[in-house]
Coordinates of C-alpha atoms in Angstrom, one line a residue:
Chain C
X1384 CA -156.4 -59.0 25.3
X1385 CA -155.7 -62.6 24.0
X1386 CA -152.2 -63.8 24.7
X1387 CA -151.2 -64.3 21.0
X1388 CA -153.0 -61.4 19.5
X1389 CA -151.0 -60.4 16.4
X1390 CA -152.0 -56.8 16.9
X1391 CA -149.9 -56.6 20.1
X1392 CA -146.3 -55.5 19.7
X1393 CA -145.4 -55.3 23.4
X1394 CA -146.9 -57.2 26.3
X1395 CA -145.8 -56.5 29.9
X1396 CA -147.2 -59.0 32.3
X1397 CA -147.0 -58.8 36.1
X1398 CA -143.6 -57.3 36.1
X1399 CA -142.2 -56.7 39.6
X1400 CA -138.9 -55.4 40.9
X1401 CA -137.4 -54.7 44.3
X1402 CA -134.2 -52.9 45.2
X1403 CA -132.8 -53.4 48.6
X1404 CA -136.2 -54.5 50.0
X1405 CA -138.1 -51.6 48.5
X1406 CA -140.7 -52.6 45.9
X1407 CA -140.3 -50.4 42.9
X1408 CA -142.6 -52.2 40.5
X1409 CA -145.5 -54.2 41.6
X1410 CA -147.2 -56.5 39.1
X1411 CA -147.2 -53.9 36.3
X1412 CA -149.1 -55.1 33.3
X1413 CA -150.0 -53.4 30.0
X1414 CA -150.0 -54.0 26.3
X1415 CA -149.1 -51.7 23.4
X1416 CA -150.6 -52.3 20.0
X1417 CA -148.6 -52.5 16.9
X1418 CA -148.0 -49.0 15.5
X1419 CA -149.3 -47.4 18.7
X1420 CA -147.7 -44.4 20.4
X1421 CA -148.0 -45.1 24.1
X1422 CA -146.9 -42.6 26.7
X1423 CA -145.9 -43.6 30.3
X1424 CA -146.5 -40.9 32.9
X1425 CA -146.2 -40.7 36.6
X1426 CA -144.8 -38.7 39.5
X1427 CA -141.1 -38.2 39.9
X1428 CA -139.3 -41.3 41.2
X1429 CA -142.3 -43.6 40.6
X1430 CA -140.2 -46.1 38.5
X1431 CA -141.0 -45.0 34.9
X1432 CA -137.3 -45.2 33.9
X1433 CA -136.9 -48.5 35.8
X1434 CA -139.9 -50.0 34.0
X1435 CA -138.5 -48.8 30.6
X1436 CA -135.1 -50.4 31.5
X1437 CA -136.9 -53.6 32.3
X1438 CA -138.8 -53.5 29.0
X1439 CA -135.5 -52.8 27.1
X1440 CA -133.8 -55.7 28.7
X1441 CA -131.2 -53.5 30.4
X1442 CA -132.5 -54.3 33.8
X1443 CA -133.6 -57.8 34.9
X1444 CA -137.0 -57.9 36.4
X1445 CA -137.8 -59.7 39.7
X1446 CA -140.8 -61.4 38.3
X1447 CA -143.3 -61.3 35.4
X1448 CA -142.7 -61.3 31.7
X1449 CA -141.9 -58.8 28.9
X1450 CA -142.8 -60.1 25.4
X1451 CA -142.0 -58.2 22.2
X1452 CA -143.6 -59.6 19.1
X1453 CA -141.5 -58.8 16.0
X1454 CA -143.4 -57.3 13.1
X1455 CA -144.7 -60.0 10.7
X1456 CA -142.3 -60.6 7.8
X1457 CA -140.1 -57.9 9.3
X1458 CA -136.4 -57.7 8.5
X1459 CA -135.8 -56.3 12.0
X1460 CA -132.3 -56.7 13.3
X1461 CA -133.5 -56.1 16.9
X1462 CA -136.9 -56.2 18.3
X1463 CA -136.5 -53.2 20.5
X1464 CA -134.2 -50.1 20.6
X1465 CA -133.9 -47.5 23.4
X1466 CA -133.3 -43.8 23.4
X1467 CA -132.0 -42.5 26.7
X1468 CA -132.5 -39.2 28.5
X1469 CA -129.0 -38.1 27.6
X1470 CA -127.8 -38.6 24.0
X1471 CA -124.9 -40.7 25.2
X1472 CA -122.9 -40.2 22.1
X1473 CA -119.3 -41.5 22.3
X1474 CA -117.1 -38.4 21.9
X1475 CA -114.3 -40.3 20.1
X1476 CA -116.7 -41.3 17.3
X1477 CA -118.0 -39.2 14.4
X1478 CA -121.8 -38.8 13.9
X1479 CA -121.7 -41.5 11.3
X1480 CA -119.8 -44.0 13.5
X1481 CA -122.1 -43.2 16.5
X1482 CA -125.1 -44.1 14.5
X1483 CA -123.5 -47.3 13.2
X1484 CA -122.4 -48.3 16.7
X1485 CA -125.2 -50.8 17.3
X1486 CA -124.4 -52.4 13.9
X1487 CA -120.7 -52.6 14.7
X1488 CA -121.4 -54.2 18.1
X1489 CA -123.7 -56.8 16.4
X1490 CA -121.2 -57.3 13.5
X1491 CA -123.9 -56.1 11.0
X1492 CA -122.9 -54.1 8.0
X1493 CA -126.0 -52.0 7.3
X1494 CA -126.1 -50.3 4.0
X1495 CA -124.7 -46.9 3.0
X1496 CA -128.0 -45.9 1.5
X1497 CA -129.8 -46.6 4.8
X1498 CA -127.4 -44.4 6.7
X1499 CA -127.8 -41.6 4.1
X1500 CA -131.5 -41.9 4.3
X1501 CA -131.5 -41.6 8.1
X1502 CA -129.2 -38.6 8.0
X1503 CA -131.3 -36.9 5.4
X1504 CA -134.4 -37.6 7.5
X1505 CA -132.8 -35.8 10.4
X1506 CA -131.4 -33.0 8.2
X1507 CA -127.9 -34.0 9.3
X1508 CA -126.4 -35.0 5.9
X1509 CA -123.6 -32.4 6.2
X1510 CA -122.8 -33.5 9.8
X1511 CA -121.8 -37.0 8.9
X1512 CA -118.2 -36.6 9.8
X1513 CA -118.7 -34.1 12.7
X1514 CA -117.9 -35.1 16.3
X1515 CA -120.6 -34.8 19.0
X1516 CA -119.0 -31.7 20.5
X1517 CA -119.6 -29.9 17.2
X1518 CA -123.4 -30.5 17.5
X1519 CA -126.2 -28.6 19.3
X1520 CA -128.1 -30.4 22.1
X1521 CA -131.0 -31.0 19.7
X1522 CA -128.8 -32.4 17.0
X1523 CA -127.1 -34.8 19.5
X1524 CA -130.5 -36.1 20.6
X1525 CA -131.4 -36.6 16.9
X1526 CA -128.3 -38.6 16.4
X1527 CA -129.3 -40.7 19.4
X1528 CA -132.6 -41.4 17.8
X1529 CA -131.0 -42.3 14.5
X1530 CA -128.7 -44.7 16.4
X1531 CA -131.8 -46.4 17.7
X1532 CA -133.5 -46.4 14.2
X1533 CA -130.5 -47.9 12.5
X1534 CA -131.3 -51.1 14.4
X1535 CA -134.7 -51.2 12.6
X1536 CA -136.6 -52.0 15.7
X1537 CA -140.3 -53.0 15.8
X1538 CA -140.6 -51.2 19.2
X1539 CA -138.8 -48.0 20.1
X1540 CA -138.7 -46.9 23.7
X1541 CA -137.7 -43.4 24.7
X1542 CA -136.9 -42.2 28.2
X1543 CA -137.7 -38.5 28.5
X1544 CA -135.4 -37.8 25.5
X1545 CA -136.2 -34.1 25.1
X1546 CA -136.4 -33.0 28.8
X1547 CA -133.0 -31.3 28.7
X1548 CA -133.6 -29.3 25.5
X1549 CA -134.7 -25.7 25.1
X1550 CA -138.4 -25.2 24.2
X1551 CA -137.7 -24.6 20.5
X1552 CA -135.6 -27.7 20.1
X1553 CA -138.1 -29.6 22.2
X1554 CA -141.0 -28.8 19.9
X1555 CA -138.9 -29.4 16.8
X1556 CA -137.8 -32.9 18.0
X1557 CA -141.4 -33.8 19.0
X1558 CA -142.5 -33.2 15.4
X1559 CA -139.4 -35.0 14.1
X1560 CA -140.3 -38.0 16.2
X1561 CA -143.9 -38.0 15.0
X1562 CA -142.7 -37.8 11.4
X1563 CA -140.4 -40.9 11.9
X1564 CA -143.3 -42.7 13.6
X1565 CA -145.6 -42.0 10.8
X1566 CA -143.0 -42.9 8.2
X1567 CA -141.8 -46.2 9.8
X1568 CA -145.1 -47.2 11.4
X1569 CA -143.3 -48.5 14.4
X1570 CA -144.5 -49.0 18.0
X1571 CA -143.4 -46.3 20.4
X1572 CA -143.3 -46.3 24.2
X1573 CA -142.4 -42.8 25.4
X1574 CA -141.7 -41.8 29.0
X1575 CA -142.4 -38.2 30.0
X1576 CA -143.5 -36.2 33.0
X1577 CA -144.7 -33.4 30.8
X1578 CA -148.6 -33.5 30.4
X1579 CA -148.6 -31.2 27.4
X1580 CA -146.1 -33.5 25.7
X1581 CA -148.1 -36.6 26.5
X1582 CA -151.2 -35.0 25.0
X1583 CA -149.4 -33.9 21.9
X1584 CA -147.6 -37.1 21.1
X1585 CA -149.5 -40.1 22.5
X1586 CA -152.4 -42.3 21.3
X1587 CA -152.6 -43.6 24.8
X1588 CA -151.3 -42.5 28.2
X1589 CA -150.6 -45.0 30.9
X1590 CA -150.4 -43.3 34.3
X1591 CA -148.3 -45.0 37.0
X1592 CA -148.7 -44.7 40.7
X1593 CA -146.0 -43.9 43.3
X1594 CA -143.8 -46.8 44.4
X1595 CA -144.5 -49.6 44.3
X1596 CA -145.6 -48.6 40.8
X1597 CA -148.7 -50.1 39.2
X1598 CA -150.7 -48.8 36.1
X1599 CA -153.4 -46.7 37.7
X1600 CA -155.1 -45.2 34.6
X1601 CA -155.1 -46.1 30.9
X1602 CA -156.3 -43.0 29.0
X1603 CA -157.0 -43.0 25.3
X1604 CA -156.3 -39.7 23.5
X1605 CA -158.8 -39.6 20.7
X1606 CA -157.5 -36.4 19.1
X1607 CA -157.0 -36.3 15.3
X1608 CA -153.5 -35.8 13.9
X1609 CA -151.7 -33.6 13.1
X1610 CA -152.4 -31.9 16.5
X1611 CA -151.8 -28.3 17.3
X1612 CA -149.2 -27.5 19.9
X1613 CA -151.6 -25.4 22.0
X1614 CA -154.9 -23.5 22.2
X1615 CA -157.0 -26.5 21.0
X1616 CA -160.2 -27.1 23.1
X1617 CA -160.1 -30.9 22.6
X1618 CA -156.4 -31.0 23.6
X1619 CA -157.1 -28.7 26.6
X1620 CA -159.7 -31.2 27.8
X1621 CA -157.2 -34.1 27.5
X1622 CA -154.5 -32.1 29.3
X1623 CA -157.0 -31.5 32.1
X1624 CA -157.9 -35.1 32.3
X1625 CA -154.3 -36.2 32.5
X1626 CA -153.6 -33.6 35.1
X1627 CA -156.5 -34.9 37.2
X1628 CA -155.2 -38.4 36.8
X1629 CA -151.7 -37.4 38.0
X1630 CA -153.1 -35.3 40.9
X1631 CA -155.0 -38.3 42.0
X1632 CA -151.7 -40.2 42.0
X1633 CA -149.8 -37.5 43.9
X1634 CA -152.5 -37.2 46.6
Chain X
X180 CA -102.2 -15.8 26.0
X181 CA -100.8 -15.2 22.6
X182 CA -98.6 -17.8 20.8
X183 CA -95.6 -15.4 21.0
X184 CA -96.0 -15.0 24.7
X185 CA -96.4 -18.8 25.1
X186 CA -92.9 -19.3 23.5
X187 CA -91.3 -16.2 25.0
X188 CA -92.0 -16.9 28.7
X189 CA -90.2 -20.3 28.9
X190 CA -87.3 -18.9 26.8
X191 CA -87.1 -15.9 29.1
X192 CA -87.1 -18.3 32.1
X193 CA -84.2 -20.3 30.6
X194 CA -82.3 -17.1 29.9
X195 CA -82.8 -16.0 33.5
X196 CA -81.5 -19.3 34.9
X197 CA -78.4 -19.1 32.6
X198 CA -77.7 -15.5 33.7
X199 CA -78.0 -16.5 37.4
X200 CA -75.8 -19.5 36.8
X201 CA -73.1 -17.5 35.1
X202 CA -73.2 -14.8 37.8
X203 CA -72.9 -17.5 40.5
X204 CA -70.0 -19.3 38.9
X205 CA -68.0 -16.1 38.5
X206 CA -68.6 -15.2 42.1
X207 CA -67.0 -18.5 43.3
X208 CA -63.3 -19.0 43.8
X209 CA -63.2 -22.7 42.7
X210 CA -64.7 -23.2 39.2
X211 CA -63.9 -26.9 38.7
X212 CA -67.3 -28.2 39.9
X213 CA -69.1 -25.0 38.9
X214 CA -68.3 -24.6 35.2
X215 CA -69.2 -21.5 33.1
X216 CA -71.8 -22.1 30.4
X217 CA -69.1 -21.8 27.7
X218 CA -67.1 -24.7 29.2
X219 CA -70.2 -26.9 29.3
X220 CA -71.0 -26.1 25.7
X221 CA -67.4 -26.8 24.7
X222 CA -67.4 -30.2 26.5
X223 CA -70.7 -31.2 24.8
X224 CA -69.3 -30.3 21.3
X225 CA -65.8 -31.8 21.7
X226 CA -66.9 -35.1 23.3
X227 CA -70.3 -35.3 21.5
X228 CA -69.8 -38.9 20.4
X229 CA -69.1 -40.0 24.0
X230 CA -72.3 -38.3 25.1
X231 CA -74.3 -39.8 22.3
X232 CA -73.1 -43.3 23.2
X233 CA -73.8 -42.8 26.9
X234 CA -77.2 -41.3 26.0
X235 CA -78.1 -44.2 23.6
X236 CA -77.2 -46.8 26.3
X237 CA -79.4 -45.1 28.9
X238 CA -82.2 -44.7 26.4
X239 CA -82.0 -48.4 25.5
X240 CA -82.2 -49.4 29.2
X241 CA -84.9 -46.8 30.0
X242 CA -86.9 -47.6 26.9
X243 CA -86.8 -51.4 27.5
X244 CA -87.7 -50.8 31.2
X245 CA -90.6 -48.5 30.2
X246 CA -91.9 -51.1 27.7
X247 CA -91.6 -54.1 30.0
X248 CA -92.8 -52.3 33.1
X249 CA -95.9 -50.9 31.4
X250 CA -96.7 -54.0 29.5
X251 CA -96.8 -56.0 32.7
X252 CA -98.7 -53.2 34.5
X253 CA -101.3 -53.0 31.7
X254 CA -102.0 -56.8 31.9
X255 CA -102.2 -56.6 35.7
X256 CA -104.4 -53.4 35.6
X257 CA -106.9 -55.1 33.3
X258 CA -107.0 -58.1 35.5
X259 CA -107.4 -55.9 38.6
X260 CA -110.3 -54.1 36.9
X261 CA -112.2 -57.3 36.5
X262 CA -111.2 -59.1 39.7
X263 CA -111.5 -57.5 43.1
X264 CA -109.6 -60.5 44.5
X265 CA -106.6 -59.8 42.2
X266 CA -106.8 -56.0 43.0
X267 CA -106.8 -56.8 46.8
X268 CA -103.9 -59.2 46.3
X269 CA -101.7 -56.9 44.2
X270 CA -102.5 -53.4 45.4
X271 CA -100.8 -53.5 48.9
X272 CA -97.6 -54.9 47.3
X273 CA -97.6 -52.3 44.5
X274 CA -97.9 -49.6 47.2
X275 CA -95.0 -51.3 49.2
X276 CA -92.9 -51.4 46.0
X277 CA -93.6 -47.7 45.3
X278 CA -92.8 -46.8 48.9
X279 CA -89.4 -48.4 48.6
X280 CA -87.0 -45.8 47.1
X281 CA -85.5 -47.1 43.9
X282 CA -82.0 -46.2 45.2
X283 CA -82.6 -48.7 48.0
X284 CA -83.8 -51.4 45.6
X285 CA -81.0 -51.0 43.1
X286 CA -78.2 -52.9 45.1
X287 CA -80.7 -55.8 45.6
X288 CA -81.5 -55.8 41.8
X289 CA -77.8 -55.9 41.0
X290 CA -77.3 -58.9 43.3
X291 CA -80.3 -60.6 41.7
X292 CA -79.7 -59.8 38.0
X293 CA -76.0 -59.2 37.9
X294 CA -73.9 -56.2 36.9
X295 CA -75.0 -56.2 33.2
X296 CA -77.8 -54.4 31.4
X297 CA -80.6 -56.6 32.9
X298 CA -80.4 -55.1 36.4
X299 CA -80.7 -51.6 34.9
X300 CA -83.7 -52.5 32.7
X301 CA -85.4 -54.1 35.7
X302 CA -84.7 -51.0 37.8
X303 CA -86.4 -48.9 35.2
X304 CA -89.2 -51.3 34.8
X305 CA -90.0 -51.3 38.5
X306 CA -90.4 -47.5 38.7
X307 CA -92.5 -47.6 35.5
X308 CA -94.8 -50.2 36.8
X309 CA -96.6 -48.2 39.5
X310 CA -98.4 -45.3 37.8
X311 CA -100.4 -47.6 35.5
X312 CA -101.3 -50.0 38.3
X313 CA -102.6 -47.1 40.4
X314 CA -104.6 -45.2 37.8
X315 CA -105.8 -47.5 35.2
X316 CA -107.9 -50.2 37.0
X317 CA -110.2 -47.5 38.4
X318 CA -110.6 -45.8 35.1
X319 CA -111.5 -49.1 33.4
X320 CA -114.2 -49.8 36.1
X321 CA -115.7 -46.4 36.4
X322 CA -117.9 -46.2 33.3
X323 CA -121.1 -44.3 33.8
X324 CA -124.0 -46.7 34.3
X325 CA -126.1 -45.1 31.6
X326 CA -123.3 -45.9 29.0
X327 CA -123.3 -49.5 30.2
X328 CA -127.1 -49.5 29.8
X329 CA -126.7 -48.2 26.3
X330 CA -124.3 -51.0 25.3
X331 CA -126.6 -53.6 27.0
X332 CA -129.5 -52.3 25.0
X333 CA -127.4 -53.1 21.8
X334 CA -126.9 -56.6 23.2
X335 CA -123.2 -55.9 23.6
X336 CA -120.8 -58.5 25.1
X337 CA -118.3 -57.6 27.8
X338 CA -115.6 -57.9 25.1
X339 CA -117.4 -55.2 23.1
X340 CA -117.8 -53.0 26.1
X341 CA -114.1 -53.4 26.9
X342 CA -112.9 -52.7 23.3
X343 CA -115.4 -49.9 22.4
X344 CA -115.9 -48.2 25.8
X345 CA -113.6 -49.1 28.7
X346 CA -110.4 -48.6 26.7
X347 CA -111.4 -45.1 25.6
X348 CA -112.6 -44.1 29.0
X349 CA -109.3 -45.2 30.6
X350 CA -107.1 -43.6 27.8
X351 CA -106.7 -40.2 29.4
X352 CA -105.5 -41.7 32.8
X353 CA -103.5 -44.4 30.9
X354 CA -101.5 -41.7 29.0
X355 CA -101.2 -39.6 32.2
X356 CA -99.6 -42.7 33.9
X357 CA -97.4 -43.2 30.8
X358 CA -96.2 -39.6 30.9
X359 CA -95.2 -40.0 34.6
X360 CA -93.4 -43.3 34.0
X361 CA -91.7 -42.0 30.8
X362 CA -89.5 -39.7 32.9
X363 CA -89.3 -42.2 35.8
X364 CA -87.8 -44.8 33.5
X365 CA -84.8 -42.5 32.9
X366 CA -84.4 -42.1 36.7
X367 CA -84.6 -45.9 37.1
X368 CA -82.0 -46.6 34.4
X369 CA -79.6 -44.0 35.7
X370 CA -79.9 -45.3 39.3
X371 CA -79.2 -48.8 38.0
X372 CA -76.1 -47.4 36.2
X373 CA -74.9 -45.9 39.5
X374 CA -74.8 -49.3 41.0
X375 CA -72.7 -50.9 38.2
X376 CA -71.3 -48.0 36.3
X377 CA -70.1 -49.8 33.1
X378 CA -72.1 -47.7 30.6
X379 CA -74.6 -44.9 30.1
X380 CA -75.3 -41.5 31.6
X381 CA -75.2 -42.9 35.1
X382 CA -71.6 -44.1 34.6
X383 CA -70.5 -40.7 33.3
X384 CA -72.2 -38.9 36.3
X385 CA -70.3 -41.2 38.7
X386 CA -66.9 -40.6 37.1
X387 CA -67.4 -36.9 36.5
X388 CA -68.2 -36.4 40.2
X389 CA -65.4 -38.7 41.4
X390 CA -62.9 -36.8 39.1
X391 CA -64.2 -33.3 39.9
X392 CA -65.0 -32.7 36.2
X393 CA -67.6 -29.9 36.5
X394 CA -68.2 -29.3 32.8
X395 CA -68.7 -33.1 32.2
X396 CA -71.0 -33.4 35.2
X397 CA -73.3 -30.6 34.0
X398 CA -73.1 -31.8 30.4
X399 CA -74.1 -35.3 31.4
X400 CA -77.0 -33.9 33.6
X401 CA -78.2 -32.0 30.5
X402 CA -78.1 -35.3 28.5
X403 CA -80.2 -37.1 31.1
X404 CA -82.7 -34.1 31.0
X405 CA -82.9 -34.3 27.2
X406 CA -83.6 -38.1 27.4
X407 CA -86.4 -37.5 29.9
X408 CA -87.9 -34.7 27.8
X409 CA -87.6 -36.9 24.6
X410 CA -89.4 -39.8 26.3
X411 CA -92.1 -37.5 27.7
X412 CA -92.6 -35.8 24.3
X413 CA -93.0 -39.2 22.5
X414 CA -95.7 -40.2 25.0
X415 CA -97.4 -36.8 24.8
X416 CA -97.4 -37.0 21.0
X417 CA -99.1 -40.4 21.2
X418 CA -101.6 -39.0 23.6
X419 CA -102.4 -36.1 21.3
X420 CA -102.8 -38.5 18.4
X421 CA -105.1 -40.9 20.2
X422 CA -107.1 -38.8 22.8
X423 CA -108.7 -36.4 20.4
X424 CA -112.1 -35.9 22.0
X425 CA -113.5 -33.8 24.8
X426 CA -114.9 -35.9 27.5
X427 CA -117.8 -33.6 28.5
X428 CA -120.1 -34.3 25.5
X429 CA -122.0 -37.4 26.6

């Protein structure tokens, strides 16, 4: 794709990283279009989380480049926000203050309406003053997503955010994330090792190899939305294709 | 355990100790240094102003020693958390200081700071210094990597990380150290008073022992216990007010 294509929200170019002489990422390159829901998959320990940390600027890369293009005319406070595997809510802060934490760190006020809208969107209006220990696992992860959304990012990256949840909460949060994505029209990069989840959520699935990690497959999921959670022949075919791609990596 | 049982058991323990004390005292031929409970109570009531004055003097020395010792310890602990060089420089001497009994240090402090109040405050400050130095630097450093990643993803500065994360993570061990030093400060002040017995609970203990005044000795001991409990309770109250969260909800 052309280097200054306005349709590209995130461009990762030849990103490499080594830890203690072990190559973890080797010239990883991919682009994510504006408003696209991209899923990163790969075997355990292949470097998905490391790649996401590099993209989020939390981990310095050894080489290469990560470019995030802010949305045109956007009022984005930050270009990118990250949701981690654990909710990582600070137990000494209320739900409201946890959501506002990135704004407090960046000395940005935000607006009361904005916070109310976010809480309403998550169905947590009455939990505003609760502390994290008063929330269920699913509610905590919702607050973690709201904490990312309050930064109004053009790109949202999520690192297996639902993997520790029970199946009901897992399904509920998948739909919640899709509703946010549809509403805010943001670009999402989502890491998972769950093939069913990738087929349900993604527009595209990027399959990473074992270490040193490179992008082995770039699979477009051409299924219409809303998608059923299961028993759909089109989706079954996609799941099978993804499974074959991953089996190829593992062998 | 029910609330009633929680209150009853310590009260029953105290009653048991008093009964044993009274039985022991009446079994002894010489009751001067082993006074009955009634004599101790009488001594406390009759000479209450003297005990209040002595207690206030010891509280002043212990309180100032607690404040000075912990203030310096906190500054050094933060410095040690950020600089391995400072930690390596300070830690062995902090251990050496702790290993030296305060009773052995007290005469030296009197020769350095004189017979007045200063030597007693320094004595209390030295014993208060150690718990924070040992416990706090590690707690400030040992923040889970994922939380540091979270703050980095916000673009947080180290100042933000310190003020919004490290302080809270270190708070439980900080208050644990303060609770330890709250009672140690009273020990330090009283040991200082032993060396130059011009005021305070330590002076009364020295004179009561020298004069064989059993009731005064026990009454003064009870005053020192009360001061220790009061100091501990104040720190415990502050801890309850500040550390209101459960740490297992990340």
